[in-house]
Amino acid sequence: MSMMATILEVRGLTVELPTTSGWIRPVNDVSFTLNEGETLGIVGESGSGKTMLSLALMGLEPHGARHSGEAWLASKSGKQNILASSADELRAIRGRDIAMIFQEPMTALNPVLRVGEQVAEAIRVHEPAAGEKEIQHRVLQSLERAALPDPQRRARQYPHQLSGGLRQRVMIAMALAAGPRILIADEPTTALDVTVQKQILELLAKLRRELQLSLLFITHDLGVVAQVADRVAVMYAGRVVEHGPVMEVLRAPSHPYTAGLLRAAPRLVREKLIPIPGSVPSLTALPPGCSFAPRCAVHIPDCDSAMPQLRAVNTNHKARCILVP
Ligand SMILES: Nc1ncnc2c1ncn2[C@@H]1O[C@H](COP(=O)(O)OP(=O)(O)O)[C@@H](O)[C@H]1O
Ligand code: SF4
Ligand SMILES: [Mg+2]
């Protein structure tokens, strides 16, 4: 194994949100490391906490949220715990060290600003001293890097004048404009049709190589994860239930939930698709032991006595299931 420097180290991250039925934990004791130039896939069904995890790492949790744990970001200026950073420090980190793209670029783009102006703003925030000519040059460079066709003309358009695929390219240009080392991609291709999806995945792979980006790639699609990730973390009801090298986890899953996801994955399974019965439990009514127990075909009474710990399948591969020896 090559020695890669860790660029982000998350330790015991928990995010809690107030609801009418009490505090819920959309992200529950999540730990992982992201190495330089590496892609870590985060998979899980809708509602498993993937977006909340990303927002916490960006310092963009919803109003009223509280968190605990640590998220150490390594940058040129040293190590910094994102989760203990002030609002000003977070503004400095966002875009410059760590950036995020979303499933629906329209939620992140300003509908009444020309897209070139939005990319310019992303640069200006971090380089207030840069001249207008320099900024405009960097805007075009960013749009070209995201392979936006006819960037001069496109820069003068508004988001609604662009297709979904082109909007995602603008979003990528904007996210990378200030030169972050880490990109969080939250289901960046889920809203796109298959052809455009493929183009965006290829673009991200190219940018990752060229810019030596570290990618946190979030998706509910195991086919996409197999394609883009080096390692994968599987989330269920806010917790990581399995993590390890992507090919090993997909070929020999150790958690029944991962195995279930695989049997239900259209692009990975040649036999009949078998959906996982039931649905993700409500965070206000979690089962007493293993959160997956109500849906688990190999469940035994012991599963209900306590939340299983992550157990080592081998040194690089762990699963949160009492059946792991
Ligand atoms: N602002 C909010 N207030 C209360 N609950 C929320 C809020 N945002 C998300 N949730 C809940 O947190 C859980 C995780 O959501 P999310 O992170 O969006 O999951 P995913 O991205 O994996 O689909 C879900 O149960 C969701 O209903
Ligand atoms: S701990 Fe039990 S219920 Fe949970 S995944 Fe393992 S076997 Fe299934
Ligand atoms: Mg989400």
XYZ file of C-alpha atoms and ligand atoms in Angstrom:
361
model
C 0.000 0.000 0.000
C 1.314 3.466 -0.872
C 1.620 6.027 1.905
C -0.862 8.754 1.172
C -1.189 11.862 3.259
C -4.543 12.327 4.964
C -6.279 15.533 3.907
C -9.473 15.132 5.954
C -9.936 13.099 9.097
C -13.436 12.834 10.544
C -13.752 11.434 14.076
C -17.059 10.633 15.734
C -19.089 13.230 13.868
C -22.640 13.454 15.179
C -25.204 15.986 13.964
C -28.408 16.488 15.918
C -31.522 18.338 14.819
C -34.480 19.457 16.898
C -37.862 18.084 15.819
C -41.312 18.150 17.402
C -40.618 14.611 18.674
C -37.227 15.493 20.163
C -33.635 15.548 18.899
C -32.804 13.287 15.961
C -29.332 12.227 14.808
C -29.161 12.289 10.995
C -25.393 11.745 11.343
C -24.372 9.429 14.163
C -20.767 8.853 15.256
C -19.312 8.896 11.735
C -15.550 8.465 11.296
C -13.461 8.213 8.136
C -10.300 9.512 6.529
C -9.863 10.987 3.071
C -6.399 10.836 1.551
C -4.798 13.175 -0.960
C -5.948 12.450 -4.492
C -8.333 9.733 -3.329
C -12.059 9.292 -3.966
C -14.128 8.060 -1.052
C -17.639 7.001 -2.045
C -20.455 7.445 0.461
C -23.504 5.321 -0.338
C -26.845 4.749 1.266
C -30.544 5.046 0.540
C -32.313 8.374 0.628
C -32.543 9.622 4.221
C -29.397 7.883 5.470
C -27.683 11.186 6.340
C -25.357 11.691 3.381
C -26.317 15.292 2.670
C -26.332 16.270 6.347
C -22.817 14.842 6.674
C -21.643 16.971 3.720
C -23.316 20.100 5.054
C -21.648 19.601 8.444
C -18.241 19.371 6.752
C -18.989 22.621 4.899
C -20.171 24.405 8.047
C -23.628 24.667 6.470
C -25.849 22.743 8.887
C -29.488 23.810 9.138
C -30.420 26.425 11.698
C -30.770 24.920 15.190
C -28.500 21.947 14.505
C -25.831 20.962 17.018
C -22.852 18.716 16.449
C -20.055 16.886 18.208
C -16.912 15.152 17.020
C -13.959 16.397 14.987
C -13.162 16.969 11.325
C -9.483 17.769 10.836
C -8.657 19.491 7.586
C -5.012 19.518 6.523
C -4.053 22.581 4.488
C -0.915 24.605 3.748
C -1.534 26.616 6.878
C -1.695 23.531 9.113
C -4.446 21.429 10.619
C -7.823 22.861 11.455
C -10.884 21.284 13.074
C -13.768 22.345 10.833
C -16.274 21.502 13.550
C -14.639 23.921 15.993
C -14.198 26.751 13.487
C -15.897 30.147 13.698
C -18.277 31.461 11.027
C -15.447 33.627 9.619
C -13.036 30.692 9.534
C -15.679 28.561 7.797
C -16.231 31.247 5.158
C -12.482 31.200 4.512
C -12.389 27.389 4.281
C -15.395 27.087 1.931
C -14.300 27.324 -1.661
C -10.628 27.784 -0.810
C -9.985 24.416 0.903
C -13.175 22.438 0.478
C -16.057 22.929 -1.957
C -19.332 21.187 -2.667
C -21.539 20.495 -5.657
C -25.164 19.447 -5.320
C -27.675 17.218 -7.063
C -29.663 20.206 -8.245
C -27.388 23.080 -9.292
C -30.387 25.446 -9.352
C -30.489 25.381 -5.557
C -26.913 26.653 -5.420
C -26.987 29.048 -8.366
C -28.510 32.505 -8.137
C -31.291 32.666 -10.772
C -30.923 36.433 -11.352
C -27.132 36.580 -11.804
C -25.272 35.747 -15.020
C -23.278 32.539 -14.494
C -19.919 34.213 -15.251
C -20.627 36.735 -12.511
C -21.323 33.913 -10.043
C -18.015 32.231 -10.813
C -16.320 35.654 -10.465
C -17.876 36.076 -7.019
C -16.550 32.664 -5.926
C -13.037 33.889 -6.796
C -13.411 37.430 -5.387
C -14.433 36.149 -1.941
C -10.998 34.619 -1.500
C -8.978 37.150 -3.467
C -10.391 40.581 -2.718
C -7.215 42.236 -4.046
C -7.362 40.646 -7.515
C -8.038 43.050 -10.389
C -11.134 42.786 -12.576
C -9.131 41.686 -15.626
C -7.466 38.914 -13.673
C -10.855 37.789 -12.288
C -12.457 37.687 -15.745
C -9.509 35.662 -17.025
C -9.892 33.194 -14.155
C -13.656 32.947 -14.788
C -13.098 31.867 -18.392
C -10.345 29.511 -17.311
C -12.668 27.898 -14.761
C -15.513 27.514 -17.259
C -13.122 26.056 -19.850
C -11.738 23.630 -17.301
C -15.298 22.423 -16.671
C -15.580 21.969 -20.460
C -18.476 24.406 -20.802
C -18.867 24.832 -24.557
C -18.575 28.424 -25.852
C -17.624 29.808 -22.410
C -17.483 33.496 -23.502
C -21.128 33.432 -24.553
C -22.317 31.104 -21.791
C -20.746 33.291 -19.097
C -23.227 36.037 -20.014
C -26.255 33.755 -19.683
C -28.522 33.135 -16.707
C -28.840 29.666 -15.112
C -32.303 29.020 -16.611
C -30.865 29.436 -20.109
C -28.638 26.388 -19.593
C -29.495 22.687 -19.680
C -29.149 20.599 -16.510
C -25.806 19.227 -17.695
C -24.395 22.679 -18.484
C -25.624 24.016 -15.149
C -23.757 21.210 -13.399
C -20.614 22.230 -15.356
C -21.046 25.825 -14.175
C -21.495 24.524 -10.626
C -18.255 22.539 -10.957
C -16.441 25.574 -12.406
C -17.679 27.686 -9.491
C -16.745 25.076 -6.877
C -13.206 24.722 -8.241
C -12.628 28.408 -9.069
C -10.735 29.219 -5.872
C -8.602 26.059 -6.075
C -9.904 23.814 -3.260
C -8.117 20.512 -2.594
C -11.287 18.707 -1.536
C -14.516 18.458 -3.503
C -17.700 17.053 -1.992
C -19.975 15.885 -4.789
C -23.467 15.202 -3.397
C -25.328 13.059 -5.960
C -23.987 15.303 -8.755
C -25.457 13.182 -11.538
C -28.693 11.877 -10.005
C -30.907 14.467 -11.741
C -29.266 14.011 -15.159
C -30.058 11.578 -17.969
C -27.660 8.690 -18.573
C -25.603 10.270 -21.390
C -25.063 13.547 -19.530
C -24.398 11.610 -16.322
C -21.555 9.793 -18.061
C -20.063 13.065 -19.344
C -20.123 14.656 -15.882
C -18.512 11.565 -14.303
C -15.781 11.681 -16.944
C -15.239 15.379 -16.320
C -14.929 14.811 -12.573
C -12.460 11.959 -13.140
C -10.360 14.202 -15.404
C -10.402 17.128 -12.964
C -9.542 14.823 -10.099
C -6.420 13.649 -11.970
C -5.373 17.061 -13.263
C -5.938 18.972 -10.031
C -5.064 16.088 -7.672
C -8.398 16.597 -5.979
C -9.613 14.515 -3.085
C -13.223 13.614 -3.708
C -16.004 12.748 -1.317
C -18.436 11.258 -3.796
C -21.943 10.811 -2.454
C -24.488 8.682 -4.254
C -27.235 6.130 -3.739
C -26.003 4.338 -6.881
C -23.533 1.482 -6.310
C -22.817 1.370 -10.054
C -21.495 4.932 -9.872
C -19.457 4.139 -6.769
C -17.857 1.127 -8.477
C -16.849 3.463 -11.294
C -15.454 6.424 -9.340
C -14.381 5.435 -5.834
C -11.218 3.930 -4.338
C -12.858 3.221 -1.005
C -16.475 3.254 0.055
C -18.397 3.957 3.248
C -21.964 2.635 3.416
C -24.363 4.664 5.573
C -27.569 3.463 7.187
C -29.785 5.571 9.487
C -26.964 8.051 10.102
C -24.209 5.528 10.804
C -21.416 4.023 8.769
C -22.295 0.314 8.649
C -19.477 -0.846 6.389
C -16.337 0.640 4.910
C -13.413 -0.656 2.924
C -11.760 -0.800 -0.515
C -14.518 -0.404 -3.089
C -13.960 -3.602 -5.093
C -13.629 -5.712 -1.968
C -16.809 -4.308 -0.425
C -18.782 -4.750 -3.648
C -17.487 -8.268 -4.351
C -17.658 -9.534 -0.794
C -19.928 -7.317 1.320
C -19.792 -8.115 5.034
C -22.890 -6.217 6.131
C -26.330 -7.605 5.176
C -27.424 -4.058 4.218
C -24.592 -3.691 1.687
C -25.427 -7.147 0.329
C -29.053 -6.030 0.011
C -28.078 -2.834 -1.820
C -26.049 -4.939 -4.255
C -28.948 -7.300 -4.966
C -31.082 -4.233 -5.650
C -28.549 -2.402 -7.887
C -29.714 -2.359 -11.514
C -26.279 -1.827 -13.030
C -24.376 -4.401 -11.017
C -26.688 -7.384 -10.917
C -27.334 -9.629 -13.876
C -29.940 -11.758 -12.133
C -33.339 -10.548 -11.042
C -33.272 -7.394 -8.915
C -34.310 -8.034 -5.335
C -35.275 -4.875 -3.475
C -34.528 -4.651 0.262
C -37.878 -5.136 2.037
C -39.168 -2.280 4.188
C -37.677 1.187 4.416
C -35.098 3.230 6.348
C -36.396 3.544 9.941
C -37.601 6.878 11.228
C -34.851 8.609 13.228
C -37.408 9.254 15.968
C -38.172 5.532 16.357
C -34.957 3.577 15.889
C -34.941 -0.087 16.927
C -33.165 -0.848 20.236
C -30.121 -2.661 18.765
C -28.983 -2.840 15.162
C -30.848 -0.226 13.095
C -31.064 -2.627 10.159
C -32.621 -5.466 12.213
C -36.261 -4.948 11.093
C -35.201 -5.460 7.461
C -32.466 -8.030 7.951
C -33.030 -11.584 6.668
C -30.298 -13.072 8.885
C -31.291 -11.229 12.061
C -30.917 -13.143 15.349
C -32.225 -12.168 18.829
C -28.787 -10.872 19.929
C -28.981 -8.172 17.236
C -31.614 -6.366 19.304
C -29.653 -6.099 22.536
C -27.229 -3.282 21.581
C -25.965 -1.270 18.612
C -23.241 -3.465 17.049
C -19.750 -1.960 16.948
C -17.793 -1.720 13.695
C -15.890 -5.018 13.535
C -12.740 -5.638 11.532
C -13.201 -7.946 8.545
C -9.514 -7.273 7.890
C -7.238 -4.278 8.514
C -8.854 -2.113 5.804
C -12.404 -3.387 5.899
C -14.961 -3.020 8.712
C -18.638 -3.833 9.149
C -21.166 -3.031 11.894
C -22.743 -6.471 12.244
C -22.522 -9.054 15.012
C -22.167 -11.821 12.422
C -18.687 -10.528 11.502
C -16.451 -12.927 13.428
N -33.723 20.464 8.243
C -34.061 19.270 8.709
N -34.802 19.137 9.840
C -35.135 17.902 10.328
N -34.743 16.758 9.767
C -34.000 16.823 8.648
C -33.626 18.065 8.051
N -32.886 17.798 6.943
C -32.817 16.450 6.868
N -33.480 15.872 7.878
C -33.571 14.417 8.143
O -32.268 13.918 8.301
C -32.154 12.628 7.733
C -31.004 12.584 6.757
O -31.285 13.401 5.638
P -30.245 13.596 4.469
O -28.913 13.934 5.024
O -30.847 14.571 3.524
O -30.195 12.139 3.813
P -29.646 11.692 2.377
O -28.852 12.802 1.796
O -28.835 10.462 2.660
O -30.858 11.375 1.557
C -33.500 12.329 7.093
O -34.220 11.530 8.005
C -34.144 13.673 6.948
O -35.540 13.574 7.025
S -26.354 -7.101 13.474
Fe -28.001 -8.596 13.127
S -29.718 -7.410 12.330
Fe -27.893 -6.155 12.179
S -27.154 -6.511 10.129
Fe -26.065 -7.948 11.435
S -27.325 -9.796 11.404
Fe -28.600 -8.180 10.574
Mg -29.025 13.772 -0.031
